[in-house]
mmCIF file of C-alpha atoms and ligand atoms in Angstrom:
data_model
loop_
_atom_site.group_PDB
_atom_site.id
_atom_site.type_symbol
_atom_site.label_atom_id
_atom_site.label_comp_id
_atom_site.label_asym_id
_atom_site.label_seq_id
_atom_site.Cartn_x
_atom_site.Cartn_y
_atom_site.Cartn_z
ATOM 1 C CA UNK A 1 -100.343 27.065 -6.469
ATOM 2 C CA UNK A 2 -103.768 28.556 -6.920
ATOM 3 C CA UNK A 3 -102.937 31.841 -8.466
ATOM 4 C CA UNK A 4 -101.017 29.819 -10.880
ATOM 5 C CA UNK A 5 -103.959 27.398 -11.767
ATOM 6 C CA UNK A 6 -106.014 30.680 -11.473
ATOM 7 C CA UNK A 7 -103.355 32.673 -14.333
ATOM 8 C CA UNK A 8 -104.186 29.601 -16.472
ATOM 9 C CA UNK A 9 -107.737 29.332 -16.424
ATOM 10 C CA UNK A 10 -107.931 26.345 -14.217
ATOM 11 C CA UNK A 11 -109.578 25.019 -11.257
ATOM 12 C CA UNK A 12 -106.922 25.019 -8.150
ATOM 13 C CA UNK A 13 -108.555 22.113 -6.972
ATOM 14 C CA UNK A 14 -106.981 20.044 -9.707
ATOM 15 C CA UNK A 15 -103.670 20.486 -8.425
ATOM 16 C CA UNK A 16 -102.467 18.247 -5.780
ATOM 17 C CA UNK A 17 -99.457 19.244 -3.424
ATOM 18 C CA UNK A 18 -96.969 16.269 -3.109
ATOM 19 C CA UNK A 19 -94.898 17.145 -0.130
ATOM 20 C CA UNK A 20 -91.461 15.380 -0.906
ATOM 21 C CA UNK A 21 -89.869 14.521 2.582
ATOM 22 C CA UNK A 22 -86.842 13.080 1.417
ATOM 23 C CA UNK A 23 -83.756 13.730 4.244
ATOM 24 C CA UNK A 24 -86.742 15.350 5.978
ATOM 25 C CA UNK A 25 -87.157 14.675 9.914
ATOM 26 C CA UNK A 26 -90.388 13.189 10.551
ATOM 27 C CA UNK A 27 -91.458 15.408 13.637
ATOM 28 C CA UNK A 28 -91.197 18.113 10.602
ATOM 29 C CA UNK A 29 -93.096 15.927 8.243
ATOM 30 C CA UNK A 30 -95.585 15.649 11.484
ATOM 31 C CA UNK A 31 -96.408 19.535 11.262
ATOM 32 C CA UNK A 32 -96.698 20.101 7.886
ATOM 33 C CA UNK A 33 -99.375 17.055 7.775
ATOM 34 C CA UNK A 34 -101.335 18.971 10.940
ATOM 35 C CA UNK A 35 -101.187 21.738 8.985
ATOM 36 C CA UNK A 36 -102.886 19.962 5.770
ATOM 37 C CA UNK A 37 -100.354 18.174 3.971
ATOM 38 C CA UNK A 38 -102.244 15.562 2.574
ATOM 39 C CA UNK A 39 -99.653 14.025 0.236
ATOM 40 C CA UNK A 40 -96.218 12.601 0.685
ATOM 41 C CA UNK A 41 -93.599 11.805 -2.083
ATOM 42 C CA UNK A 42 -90.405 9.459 -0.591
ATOM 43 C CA UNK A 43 -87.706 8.667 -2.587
ATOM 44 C CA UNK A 44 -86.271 5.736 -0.705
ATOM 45 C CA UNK A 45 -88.248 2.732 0.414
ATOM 46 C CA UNK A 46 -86.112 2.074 3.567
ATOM 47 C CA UNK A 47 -87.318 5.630 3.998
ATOM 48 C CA UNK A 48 -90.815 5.145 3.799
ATOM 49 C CA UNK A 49 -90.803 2.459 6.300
ATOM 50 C CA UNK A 50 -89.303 3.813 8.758
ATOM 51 C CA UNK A 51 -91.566 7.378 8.615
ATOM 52 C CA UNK A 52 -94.562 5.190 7.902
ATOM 53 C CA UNK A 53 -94.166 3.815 11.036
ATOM 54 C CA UNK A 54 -94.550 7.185 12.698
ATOM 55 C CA UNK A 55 -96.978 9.143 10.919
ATOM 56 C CA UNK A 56 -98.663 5.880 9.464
ATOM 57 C CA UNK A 57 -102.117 6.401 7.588
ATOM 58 C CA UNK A 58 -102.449 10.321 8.521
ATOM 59 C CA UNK A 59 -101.359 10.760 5.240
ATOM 60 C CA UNK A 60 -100.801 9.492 1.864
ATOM 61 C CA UNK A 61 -98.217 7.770 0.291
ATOM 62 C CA UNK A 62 -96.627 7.972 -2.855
ATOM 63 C CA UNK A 63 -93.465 7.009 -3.896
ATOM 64 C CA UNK A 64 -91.459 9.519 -5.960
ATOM 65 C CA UNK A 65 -87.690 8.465 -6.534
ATOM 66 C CA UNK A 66 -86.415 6.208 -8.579
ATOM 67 C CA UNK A 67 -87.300 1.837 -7.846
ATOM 68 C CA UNK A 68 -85.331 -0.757 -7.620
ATOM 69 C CA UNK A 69 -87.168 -4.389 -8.699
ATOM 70 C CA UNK A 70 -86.099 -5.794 -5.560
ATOM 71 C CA UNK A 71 -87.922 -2.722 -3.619
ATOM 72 C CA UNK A 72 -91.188 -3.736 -5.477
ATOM 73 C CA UNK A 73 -92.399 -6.076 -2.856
ATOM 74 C CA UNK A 74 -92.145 -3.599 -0.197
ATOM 75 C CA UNK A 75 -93.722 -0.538 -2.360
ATOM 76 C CA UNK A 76 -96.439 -2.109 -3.587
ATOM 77 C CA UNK A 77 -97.586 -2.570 0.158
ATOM 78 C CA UNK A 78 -96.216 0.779 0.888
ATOM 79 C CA UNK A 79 -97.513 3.271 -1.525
ATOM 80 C CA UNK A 80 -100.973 4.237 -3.172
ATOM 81 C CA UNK A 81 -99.370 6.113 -5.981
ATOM 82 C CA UNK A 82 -95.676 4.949 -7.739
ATOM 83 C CA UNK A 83 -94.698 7.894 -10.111
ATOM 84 C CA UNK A 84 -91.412 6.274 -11.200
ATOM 85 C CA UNK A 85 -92.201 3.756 -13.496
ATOM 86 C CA UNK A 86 -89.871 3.379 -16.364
ATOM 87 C CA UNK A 87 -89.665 0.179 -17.994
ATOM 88 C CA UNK A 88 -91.875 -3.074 -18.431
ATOM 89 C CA UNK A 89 -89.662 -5.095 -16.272
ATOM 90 C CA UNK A 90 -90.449 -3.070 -13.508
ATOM 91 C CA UNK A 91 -94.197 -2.556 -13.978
ATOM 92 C CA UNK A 92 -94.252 -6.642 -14.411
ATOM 93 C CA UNK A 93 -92.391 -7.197 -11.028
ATOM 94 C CA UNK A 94 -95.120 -4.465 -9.543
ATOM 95 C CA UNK A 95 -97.984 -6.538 -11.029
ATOM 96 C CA UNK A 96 -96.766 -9.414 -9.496
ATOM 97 C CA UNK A 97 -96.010 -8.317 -6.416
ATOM 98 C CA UNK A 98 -99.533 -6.617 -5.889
ATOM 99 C CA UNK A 99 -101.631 -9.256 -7.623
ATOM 100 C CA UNK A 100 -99.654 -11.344 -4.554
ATOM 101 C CA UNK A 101 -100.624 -9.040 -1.904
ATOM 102 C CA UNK A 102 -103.810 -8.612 -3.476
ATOM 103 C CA UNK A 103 -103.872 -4.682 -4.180
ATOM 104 C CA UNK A 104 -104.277 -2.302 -6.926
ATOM 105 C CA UNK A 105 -101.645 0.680 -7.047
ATOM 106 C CA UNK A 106 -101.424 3.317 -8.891
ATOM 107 C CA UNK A 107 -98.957 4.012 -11.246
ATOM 108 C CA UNK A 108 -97.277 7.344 -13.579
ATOM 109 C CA UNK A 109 -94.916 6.466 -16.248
ATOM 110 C CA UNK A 110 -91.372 8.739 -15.771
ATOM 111 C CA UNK A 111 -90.704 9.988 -18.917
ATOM 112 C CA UNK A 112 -87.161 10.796 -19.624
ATOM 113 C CA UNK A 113 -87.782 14.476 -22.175
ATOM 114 C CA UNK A 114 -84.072 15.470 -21.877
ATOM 115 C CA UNK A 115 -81.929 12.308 -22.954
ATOM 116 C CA UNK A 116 -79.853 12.920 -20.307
ATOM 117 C CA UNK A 117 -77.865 10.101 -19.079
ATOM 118 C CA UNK A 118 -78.411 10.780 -15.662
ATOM 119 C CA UNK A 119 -82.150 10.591 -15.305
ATOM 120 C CA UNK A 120 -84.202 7.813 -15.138
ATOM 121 C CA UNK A 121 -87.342 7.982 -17.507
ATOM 122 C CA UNK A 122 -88.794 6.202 -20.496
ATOM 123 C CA UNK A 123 -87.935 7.516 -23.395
ATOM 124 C CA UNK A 124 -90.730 9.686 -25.107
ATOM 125 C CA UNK A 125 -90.997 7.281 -27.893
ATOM 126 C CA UNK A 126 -91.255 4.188 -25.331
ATOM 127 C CA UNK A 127 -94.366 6.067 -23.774
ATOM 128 C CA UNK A 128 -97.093 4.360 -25.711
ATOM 129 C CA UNK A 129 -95.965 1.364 -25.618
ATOM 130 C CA UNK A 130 -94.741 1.003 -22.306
ATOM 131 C CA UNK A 131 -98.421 2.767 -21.425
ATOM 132 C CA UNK A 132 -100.185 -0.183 -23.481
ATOM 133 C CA UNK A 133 -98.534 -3.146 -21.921
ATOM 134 C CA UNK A 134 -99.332 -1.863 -18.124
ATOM 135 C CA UNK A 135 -103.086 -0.615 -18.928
ATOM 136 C CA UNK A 136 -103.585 -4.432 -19.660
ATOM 137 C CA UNK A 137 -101.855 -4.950 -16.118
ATOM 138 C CA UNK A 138 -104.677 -6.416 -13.839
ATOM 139 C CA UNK A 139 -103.508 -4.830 -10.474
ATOM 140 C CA UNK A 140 -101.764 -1.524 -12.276
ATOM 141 C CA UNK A 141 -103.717 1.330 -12.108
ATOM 142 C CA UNK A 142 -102.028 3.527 -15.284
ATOM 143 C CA UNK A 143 -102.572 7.278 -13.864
ATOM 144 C CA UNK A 144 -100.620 9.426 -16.154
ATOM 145 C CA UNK A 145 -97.070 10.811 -16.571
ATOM 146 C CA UNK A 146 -94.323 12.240 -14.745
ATOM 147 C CA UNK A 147 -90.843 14.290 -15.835
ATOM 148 C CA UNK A 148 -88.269 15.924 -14.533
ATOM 149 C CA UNK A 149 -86.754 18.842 -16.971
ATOM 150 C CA UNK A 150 -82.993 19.439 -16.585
ATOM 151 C CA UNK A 151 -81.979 22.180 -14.385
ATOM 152 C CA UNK A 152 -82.606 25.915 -15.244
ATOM 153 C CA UNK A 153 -81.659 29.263 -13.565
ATOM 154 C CA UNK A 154 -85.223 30.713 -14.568
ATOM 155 C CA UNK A 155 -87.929 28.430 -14.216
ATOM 156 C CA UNK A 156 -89.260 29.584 -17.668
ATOM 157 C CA UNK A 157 -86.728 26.906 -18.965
ATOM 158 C CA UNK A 158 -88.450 24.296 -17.951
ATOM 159 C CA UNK A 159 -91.726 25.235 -19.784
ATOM 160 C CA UNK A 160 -91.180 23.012 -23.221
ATOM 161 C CA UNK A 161 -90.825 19.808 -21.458
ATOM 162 C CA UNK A 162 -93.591 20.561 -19.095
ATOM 163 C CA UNK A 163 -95.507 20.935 -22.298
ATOM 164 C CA UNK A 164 -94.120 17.982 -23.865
ATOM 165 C CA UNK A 165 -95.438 16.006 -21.013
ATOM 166 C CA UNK A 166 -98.786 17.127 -21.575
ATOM 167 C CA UNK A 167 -98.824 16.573 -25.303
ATOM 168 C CA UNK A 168 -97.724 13.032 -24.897
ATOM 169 C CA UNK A 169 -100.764 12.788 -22.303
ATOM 170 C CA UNK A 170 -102.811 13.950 -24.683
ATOM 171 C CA UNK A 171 -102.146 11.843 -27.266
ATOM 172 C CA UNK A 172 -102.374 8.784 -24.862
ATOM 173 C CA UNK A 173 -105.978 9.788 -24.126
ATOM 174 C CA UNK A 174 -106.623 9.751 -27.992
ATOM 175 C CA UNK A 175 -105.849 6.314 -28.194
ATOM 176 C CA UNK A 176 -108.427 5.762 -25.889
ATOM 177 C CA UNK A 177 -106.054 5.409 -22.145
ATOM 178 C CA UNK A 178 -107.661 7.024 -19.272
ATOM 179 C CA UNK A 179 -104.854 8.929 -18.439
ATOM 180 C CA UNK A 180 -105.070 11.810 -16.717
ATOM 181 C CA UNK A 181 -102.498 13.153 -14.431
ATOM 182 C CA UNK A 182 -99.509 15.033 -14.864
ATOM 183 C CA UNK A 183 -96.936 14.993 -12.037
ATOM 184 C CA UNK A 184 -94.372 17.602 -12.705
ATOM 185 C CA UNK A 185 -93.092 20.606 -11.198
ATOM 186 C CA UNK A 186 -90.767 21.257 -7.849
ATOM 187 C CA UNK A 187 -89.843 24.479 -5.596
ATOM 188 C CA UNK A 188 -88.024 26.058 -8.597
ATOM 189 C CA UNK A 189 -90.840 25.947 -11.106
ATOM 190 C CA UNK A 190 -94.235 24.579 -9.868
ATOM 191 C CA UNK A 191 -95.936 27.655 -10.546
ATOM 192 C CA UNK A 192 -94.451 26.775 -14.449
ATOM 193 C CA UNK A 193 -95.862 23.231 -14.520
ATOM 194 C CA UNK A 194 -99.346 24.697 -12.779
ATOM 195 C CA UNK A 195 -99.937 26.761 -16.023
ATOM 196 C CA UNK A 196 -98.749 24.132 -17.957
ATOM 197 C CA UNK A 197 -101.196 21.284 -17.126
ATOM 198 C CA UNK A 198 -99.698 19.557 -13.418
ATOM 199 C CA UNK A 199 -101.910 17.699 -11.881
ATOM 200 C CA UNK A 200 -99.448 16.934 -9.044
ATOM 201 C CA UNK A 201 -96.621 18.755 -7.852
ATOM 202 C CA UNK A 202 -93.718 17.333 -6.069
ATOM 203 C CA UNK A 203 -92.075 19.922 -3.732
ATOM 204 C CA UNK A 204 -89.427 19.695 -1.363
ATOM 205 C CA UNK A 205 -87.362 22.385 -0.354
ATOM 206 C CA UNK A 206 -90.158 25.083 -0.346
ATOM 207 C CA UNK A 207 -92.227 23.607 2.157
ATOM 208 C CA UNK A 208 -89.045 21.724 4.782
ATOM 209 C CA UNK A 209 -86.474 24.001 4.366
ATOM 210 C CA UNK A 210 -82.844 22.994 3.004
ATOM 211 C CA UNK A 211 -82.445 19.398 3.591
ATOM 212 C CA UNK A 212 -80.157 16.973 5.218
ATOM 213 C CA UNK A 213 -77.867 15.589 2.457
HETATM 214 C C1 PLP B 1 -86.421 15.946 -4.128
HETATM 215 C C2 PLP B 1 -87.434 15.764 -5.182
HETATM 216 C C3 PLP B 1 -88.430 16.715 -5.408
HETATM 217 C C4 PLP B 1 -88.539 18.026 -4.643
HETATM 218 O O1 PLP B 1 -87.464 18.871 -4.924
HETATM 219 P P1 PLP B 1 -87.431 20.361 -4.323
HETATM 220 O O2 PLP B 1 -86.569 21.099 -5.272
HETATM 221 O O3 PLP B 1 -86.840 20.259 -2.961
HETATM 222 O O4 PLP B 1 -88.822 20.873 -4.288
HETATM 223 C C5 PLP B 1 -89.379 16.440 -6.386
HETATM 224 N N1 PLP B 1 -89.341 15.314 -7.105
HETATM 225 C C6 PLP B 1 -88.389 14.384 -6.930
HETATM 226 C C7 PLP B 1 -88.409 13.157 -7.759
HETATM 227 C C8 PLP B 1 -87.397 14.582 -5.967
HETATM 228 O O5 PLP B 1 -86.440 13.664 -5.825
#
C-alpha cells in the first residue's frame, strides 16, 4: 500500500486498510487487529453481531456487503461507515433508523460502473442524484463512493473504472458535496486503485488467507 501511494505521488497516510473478515474466524480477526488492523469491512449483519461481540470496540466497523432494508435497524447501531448504499429507499430507511437511535453514520454510495446484472450499485448516472437527496439526510454522513470492477486476470483491467470512480467524485465535489473518499480496490488490484485515487481499500484474502465458503 505505501509504495503504491508513494509510485503515485501521494501521501500513504491517505489510504486506509479495510480488513474484510467475511467467513473469517474471529480468533484470526483477533491477531490481525493486535497486529494493527484498525478497520473491519463485514458483509453480513448477522455476521457483525456475532464478531462484535468478541472483539467489540478494539476496532472499527464498517459494513461492506450488500444491505437489506430490514438489516438497517441493526447496522445503523452496528457500523460507523456503510459503503453499500445504492438507492434512496435504502438511505431513507438508514435515516430513519439512526435519527431513531439518535446517531450519525457514515455513508459511500456503491456505484454500479460495469452494468452488470449481478452487482449491486447505483448506476453512474443515478450518482448525483442519489448523492443530493442523502447530503440533505440529517443523520447521513455522505463520505464518498465505492465500486467494484468486474473480474480481471491482470489487475491493470480494473484501472478505467477505478478512474471512473474518481471522476464521478470529482465532479460531485464541483457541485459543491464534501465528498471525499474513494473505497475501491481488493487483494487482486489494491495497489491499482492506490495509484488511482483509493482512499480505502477493502481486502480479504491477502491478509486471512483463503476463506471459508
Ligand atoms: C470479500 C470482499 C472484499 C475482499 O476481497 P478479497 O479478494 O478477499 O480481498 C472486498 N470488498 C467486498 C465488498 C467483498 O465482499
Amino acid at each position: 500500500m505505501e509504495k503504491a501511494a508513494l509510485r503515485a505521488g501521494r501521501r500513504p497516510e491517505e489510504v486506509r486498510l479495510v480488513g474484510a473478515i467475511k467467513g473469517v474466524d474471529v480468533d484470526r480477526i483477533a491477531e490481525a487487529v493486535e497486529s494493527g488492523l484498525e478497520i473491519v469491512g463485514e458483509n453480513y449483519v448477522q455476521e457483525a453481531l456475532r464478531k462484535r461481540e468478541v472483539l467489540g470496540d478494539r476496532v472499527r466497523w464498517h459494513m461492506i456487503g450488500h444491505l437489506q432494508r430490514n438489516k438497517a435497524r441493526h447496522a445503523v447501531g452496528l457500523f460507523e461507515m456503510i459503503h453499500s448504499v445504492d438507492s434512496l429507499k435504502l438511505a431513507q430507511e438508514l435515516q430513519k433508523r439512526a435519527a431513531k437511535e439518535g446517531r450519525e453514520v457514515g455513508v459511500l454510495l456503491q456505484v454500479n460502473l460495469s452494468g452488470e446484472e449481478t452487482k449491486s450499485g447505483v448506476a453512474p448516472e443515478g450518482v448525483q442524484e442519489l448523492a443530493e437527496a442523502i447530503s440533505e439526510m440529517p443523520n447521513l454522513r455522505l463520505k464518498g463512493l465505492m465500486t467494484m470492477p468486474p473480474y480481471f486476470e491482470d489487475p491493470d483491467g480494473a484501472r478505467p473504472y477505478f478512474q471512473a470512480l474518481r471522476r464521478l467524485r470529482d465532479e460531485l465535489q464541483r457541485r459543491g458535496l464534501p465528498v471525499e473518499e474513494l473505497s475501491m480496490g481488493m487483494s487482486a488490484d489494491f495497489e491499482v486503485a492506490i495509484e488511482e485515487g483509493a482512499t480505502l481499500v477493502r481486502v480479504g484474502t491477502a491478509i486471512f488467507g483463503q476463506r471459508r465458503p
